[in-house]
Structures are given as C-alpha cells and as structure tokens.
Coordinates of C-alpha atoms and ligand atoms in Angstrom, one line a residue:
M260 CA 76.1 128.3 150.5
P261 CA 73.9 130.6 148.3
A262 CA 70.2 130.2 148.0
S263 CA 68.5 128.4 145.3
A264 CA 66.7 130.0 142.9
L265 CA 63.0 129.5 142.8
I266 CA 63.2 128.1 139.3
D267 CA 65.9 126.6 137.7
A268 CA 65.3 124.8 133.9
R269 CA 68.6 123.3 132.6
N270 CA 68.2 121.9 129.0
L271 CA 64.8 121.6 129.1
F272 CA 62.7 120.1 126.1
K273 CA 59.3 119.1 125.6
S274 CA 57.8 116.8 123.0
Y275 CA 53.9 115.9 123.1
E276 CA 52.7 112.4 121.9
N277 CA 49.7 111.9 120.4
D278 CA 48.7 108.4 119.0
G279 CA 52.4 107.6 118.2
V280 CA 52.9 111.2 116.9
V281 CA 55.6 113.1 118.6
T282 CA 55.8 116.6 118.1
P283 CA 58.5 118.6 119.5
V284 CA 58.0 122.0 121.0
L285 CA 60.6 123.2 123.6
F286 CA 64.4 123.3 123.2
D287 CA 67.2 123.7 125.3
I288 CA 65.2 125.9 127.7
N289 CA 68.0 127.1 130.2
L290 CA 66.0 129.7 132.5
K291 CA 67.0 131.0 136.1
I292 CA 64.2 132.7 138.1
D293 CA 64.6 134.1 142.0
R294 CA 62.2 134.8 143.9
G295 CA 60.7 138.3 143.8
E296 CA 61.2 138.9 140.2
F297 CA 58.5 139.8 137.2
V298 CA 59.2 138.1 134.5
S299 CA 57.3 138.3 131.0
I300 CA 57.6 135.5 128.8
M301 CA 56.9 136.9 124.9
G302 CA 56.5 135.1 121.6
P303 CA 54.4 134.7 118.7
S304 CA 51.1 132.4 118.7
G305 CA 52.8 128.9 118.9
S306 CA 55.8 129.2 120.0
G307 CA 55.5 127.4 123.1
K308 CA 54.6 130.1 126.0
S309 CA 52.1 127.8 127.2
T310 CA 54.0 125.2 127.6
L311 CA 56.9 126.4 129.2
M312 CA 55.1 128.1 131.9
H313 CA 52.3 124.4 132.6
I314 CA 56.1 122.9 133.2
L315 CA 57.2 125.8 135.6
G316 CA 54.3 125.7 137.1
F317 CA 53.6 121.5 137.7
L318 CA 50.2 121.6 135.2
D319 CA 52.2 119.5 132.5
T320 CA 56.1 117.9 132.9
H321 CA 58.9 118.1 130.8
T322 CA 60.4 115.1 128.3
Q323 CA 64.3 115.9 128.8
G324 CA 66.6 118.0 131.0
Q325 CA 66.1 119.1 134.6
Y326 CA 63.4 121.6 136.4
L327 CA 64.6 122.2 140.1
F328 CA 61.9 124.1 142.2
Q329 CA 63.8 125.9 145.1
G330 CA 66.7 123.5 144.3
Q331 CA 64.7 120.0 144.1
P332 CA 64.7 118.2 140.9
T333 CA 60.7 118.0 140.1
L334 CA 61.2 114.6 138.2
Q335 CA 61.5 113.0 141.6
L336 CA 58.6 114.8 143.6
T337 CA 55.7 112.0 144.5
D338 CA 51.9 112.7 143.4
D339 CA 51.3 113.7 147.0
D340 CA 54.5 116.3 146.6
L341 CA 53.2 117.5 143.7
A342 CA 49.4 117.9 145.1
R343 CA 50.7 119.8 147.8
I344 CA 52.7 122.1 145.4
R345 CA 49.9 122.9 143.6
A346 CA 47.8 123.6 146.2
T347 CA 50.3 125.6 148.1
R348 CA 53.3 126.9 146.2
V349 CA 52.1 127.9 142.8
S350 CA 48.8 129.7 141.1
F351 CA 47.4 130.5 137.7
V352 CA 45.3 133.3 136.2
F353 CA 44.1 132.4 132.7
Q354 CA 42.8 134.1 129.9
M355 CA 39.3 133.6 130.1
F356 CA 39.4 134.2 134.0
N357 CA 37.7 130.7 134.9
L358 CA 35.4 131.5 137.8
L359 CA 32.3 129.9 138.9
P360 CA 29.6 132.0 137.5
R361 CA 26.6 131.8 140.1
T362 CA 29.2 132.0 142.9
T363 CA 29.9 135.7 144.6
V364 CA 33.4 137.0 144.3
L365 CA 34.3 136.1 148.1
E366 CA 32.9 132.5 147.5
N367 CA 35.6 132.3 144.3
V368 CA 38.6 133.6 146.5
L369 CA 37.9 131.2 149.4
L370 CA 38.0 128.4 146.5
P371 CA 41.8 127.4 146.8
L372 CA 41.4 127.3 150.5
L373 CA 38.8 124.7 151.3
Y374 CA 41.4 121.9 150.8
H375 CA 44.5 124.0 151.6
P376 CA 46.7 121.9 153.8
T377 CA 48.1 124.5 156.5
I378 CA 45.9 127.4 156.4
P379 CA 43.2 127.6 159.3
V380 CA 39.5 127.6 158.7
S381 CA 39.3 130.3 161.4
K382 CA 42.0 132.4 158.7
R383 CA 39.8 131.8 155.5
E384 CA 37.5 134.5 155.6
E385 CA 40.4 137.0 156.6
Y386 CA 42.7 136.1 154.0
A387 CA 39.9 136.1 151.3
K388 CA 38.8 139.4 152.0
K389 CA 42.8 140.9 151.9
A390 CA 43.1 139.4 148.9
I391 CA 39.8 140.9 147.4
E392 CA 41.0 144.5 149.2
L393 CA 44.0 144.0 147.3
V394 CA 43.0 144.1 143.8
G395 CA 40.5 146.8 144.8
L396 CA 37.0 144.8 144.9
S397 CA 36.1 145.0 148.4
D398 CA 33.0 146.6 147.4
R399 CA 32.0 143.9 145.1
K400 CA 32.9 141.1 147.5
D401 CA 29.2 139.6 147.8
F402 CA 28.4 140.3 144.0
L403 CA 28.2 137.1 141.8
S404 CA 31.1 136.8 139.4
S405 CA 28.7 137.3 136.2
Q406 CA 27.7 140.7 137.5
L407 CA 31.2 142.2 137.1
S408 CA 33.2 143.8 134.0
G409 CA 35.6 141.5 132.5
G410 CA 38.8 143.5 133.9
Q411 CA 36.6 142.9 137.3
K412 CA 36.5 139.7 136.8
Q413 CA 40.0 139.0 136.2
R414 CA 41.1 140.9 139.3
V415 CA 38.8 138.7 141.3
A416 CA 41.2 135.5 139.7
I417 CA 44.2 137.5 140.5
A418 CA 42.5 137.6 144.0
R419 CA 42.1 133.6 143.9
A420 CA 45.5 133.7 143.0
L421 CA 46.8 135.4 145.6
V422 CA 45.1 134.1 148.4
T423 CA 47.3 130.9 149.3
N424 CA 50.2 133.4 149.5
P425 CA 52.0 131.3 146.3
D426 CA 55.8 131.5 145.9
V427 CA 55.0 132.4 142.3
I428 CA 51.8 133.6 140.2
F429 CA 51.9 132.7 136.8
A430 CA 49.7 134.7 134.4
D431 CA 49.0 133.5 130.9
E432 CA 47.5 136.1 128.6
P433 CA 45.3 137.6 131.3
T434 CA 44.7 140.8 129.4
G435 CA 44.0 139.2 126.1
N436 CA 40.5 139.1 126.6
L437 CA 39.9 142.7 127.9
D438 CA 39.6 145.9 126.3
S439 CA 42.6 148.1 127.1
A440 CA 41.7 150.1 130.1
S441 CA 40.9 146.7 131.8
G442 CA 44.1 145.6 130.6
V443 CA 45.9 148.2 132.1
A444 CA 44.1 147.9 135.7
V445 CA 44.9 144.1 135.5
M446 CA 48.6 145.0 135.0
Q447 CA 48.5 147.5 137.6
A448 CA 47.1 144.7 140.3
L449 CA 50.0 142.4 139.0
Q450 CA 52.6 144.9 139.2
S451 CA 51.5 145.7 142.7
L452 CA 51.7 142.3 143.9
N453 CA 55.1 142.2 142.3
D454 CA 55.8 145.5 144.5
Q455 CA 54.8 143.5 147.2
G456 CA 57.6 140.9 147.0
H457 CA 55.3 138.3 144.7
T458 CA 56.7 136.6 142.1
I459 CA 55.1 136.9 138.9
I460 CA 55.5 135.2 135.4
L461 CA 53.7 136.6 132.9
V462 CA 52.9 135.3 129.2
T463 CA 51.8 138.1 126.8
H464 CA 52.4 138.6 122.9
E465 CA 51.6 141.9 123.7
R466 CA 54.8 144.3 124.3
T467 CA 53.1 147.0 126.3
T468 CA 51.8 144.5 128.6
A469 CA 55.4 142.6 128.2
E470 CA 56.5 146.0 129.6
H471 CA 55.2 146.0 132.9
A472 CA 58.0 143.5 133.8
K473 CA 61.2 143.9 134.9
R474 CA 62.5 141.4 132.5
I475 CA 61.4 140.1 129.5
L476 CA 62.2 136.5 127.4
Q477 CA 61.5 136.2 124.0
I478 CA 60.5 132.9 122.9
K479 CA 60.5 131.5 119.2
D480 CA 59.9 128.0 117.9
G481 CA 60.4 126.8 121.4
C482 CA 63.4 128.4 122.0
I483 CA 64.4 131.3 124.2
V484 CA 66.2 134.0 121.9
S485 CA 66.8 136.7 124.0
D486 CA 66.6 137.6 127.9
S487 CA 66.5 141.2 128.9
S488 CA 68.8 140.1 132.3
D489 CA 71.5 138.8 129.9
F490 CA 71.6 142.5 128.4
T491 CA 71.2 144.2 132.0
R492 CA 74.7 141.7 133.1
Q493 CA 76.5 142.9 130.1
I494 CA 76.1 146.4 130.6
A495 CA 76.8 146.1 134.3
G496 CA 80.0 143.9 133.2
G497 CA 81.1 146.6 130.7
K498 CA 80.9 149.3 133.6
D499 CA 83.3 146.7 135.5
R500 CA 85.8 146.8 133.0
L501 CA 85.7 150.3 132.3
K502 CA 86.7 151.1 136.2
Ligands
LIG661 N1 48.8 119.0 123.7 C1 49.3 119.0 122.9 N2 50.0 118.2 122.1 C2 50.0 118.3 120.9 N3 50.5 119.4 120.4 C3 50.4 120.5 121.2 C4 49.8 120.3 122.5 N4 49.6 121.5 123.3 C5 50.0 122.4 122.2 N5 50.8 121.7 121.5 C6 51.6 122.4 120.3 O1 52.7 122.9 120.9 C7 53.2 124.2 120.0 C8 53.0 125.6 121.2 O2 51.9 125.6 121.8 P1 51.7 126.5 123.2 O3 52.6 126.3 124.4 O4 49.9 126.2 123.4 O5 52.1 127.8 122.3 P2 51.5 129.3 122.5 O6 51.2 129.3 124.1 O7 52.9 130.7 122.4 O8 51.1 130.2 121.7 C9 52.0 124.5 119.4 O9 52.5 124.1 117.8 C10 50.9 123.7 119.6 O10 50.0 123.2 118.5
LIG662 MG1 49.3 130.1 124.6

C-alpha cells in the first residue's frame, strides 16, 4: 500500500460563525501534499489563504469534509493528540515574526523545546544552535531579538519553527513586512530547508515570492482555482500519449 499523503483535504468547507452570523469562507477544497514538497498558496487578500493554512496546521478546524493528516482523520483526534501534533509535527512562521523582544535569539529558538515531549533537555541547546546556524545567524545568537533587522528576526522565527524538526513548516506571508532584499534572504532560508527535505507550505500574494516553490496553488473566493501540479501531470500524461 502506498504511504499516505502528508496532507489530504477532501471536500473541505469552512464557515465562521459569530453571534449567529455564518460566514462561509472555504468551499470544497481538495488538496494533497506529500512529504518534501514546497507549495505556495497565492490569492488576493480575503480569499481564505490564512484560514486554509490554519486548518491544515491545526490552529482551527474545518466545518465540513475531511482532513487526513498522514492518513489519520483529524476530527477524530483528542485534545491530547492535537496538543502533541502542535508541539511536535507542525510549526508556523508569521508575518509579524512574534519573537519575544527582551530575549536573546538563542532563548527564542529554545522556546518550543521547553515543553517538547520527546527532545531531551540535554539536546536542547545543541538543536537550537544548529537551527540558528542553518539560517546563518550564529554570530547573532546572544543578541536580543529587538537588536535585529526585520529580515534577521524572520530568520530567527524560521529557526524557531525548524528546531523541533516538524513534519511541515507553514509560513503565512513571511516576507510581507520586509524590504525586498530581506525578503529574498528569508525565501533563500526557506528554500534551503526544502532542499534538505523539509516540507514547506507558504502563503503569499506576491508572485515572485510564490515562485520559490515548486508548486503553486491559486485560491480565489475560497476555492482552489488552479494547481500547477495539475499542469505538470497533464504534460507528463501528454508525453505518455505521444509514445
Ligand atoms: N474569525 C473570523 N470570523 C469571521 N470571518 C473571518 C474570520 N477570520 C477570517 N474571516 C473572513 O474569512 C475570509 C478569509 O480570510 P483569510 O483566510 O484571513 O484570507 P486571506 O488570508 O486570504 O487574506 C475573509 O472574508 C475574512 O473576513
Ligand atoms: Mg492571510
């Protein structure tokens, strides 16, 4: 039997409900993502990109359809299972970095390890230093995060996302608050993680940022309207027919 896709959303819908007002946001999302992929989700503001990412990353739940994570239906997971998945299997990088300001780079990156259920205390510092090295900030590890540029802060956020060795890193508009040179450095950091086998799902509304990924999804008004991997499969299918 082939291994399950890392992420498998089937006929997934999402509505928000506030004070009896129901706002439908995602419609019939069908999406499979395999381990090792680098996928960009593009679309205009308000199209549902963050909502989709939050569902896939266990920060929110869908309201209809199925979401299988490594073959397991997520609606059946207990609160304990979810807490464990959030701590060990997924990580987020946000537009606003969300670092602790009067805290060093090393301490920020150590944070996700403090409550980690399996990484031993004796390994924490080694793992954190390795993650900081991977984003090219070893010489800044004892700086306060408030002493860094925006691009450096975002690379610290990437190191913090990476330190638990998650199955997937979600990045929601990670370059949205950066000048273009810093944005390029952040995208290079994400790209090199993907080259090392990490699965990355990136939300952006910038085409040049999206193009760092091997696969681009377009979302509009809560629907996936194109997936570049369909195009790749069509070309491959076409070649087969020509043989
Ligand atoms: N908590 C919420 N309650 C109600 N509506 C929401 C909530 N969060 C987002 N929305 C709505 O869902 C739609 C999609 O939002 P979002 O996923 O943030 O889009 P994007 O990330 O593409 O800009 C928007 O119309 C937004 O107003
Ligand atoms: Mg968003």
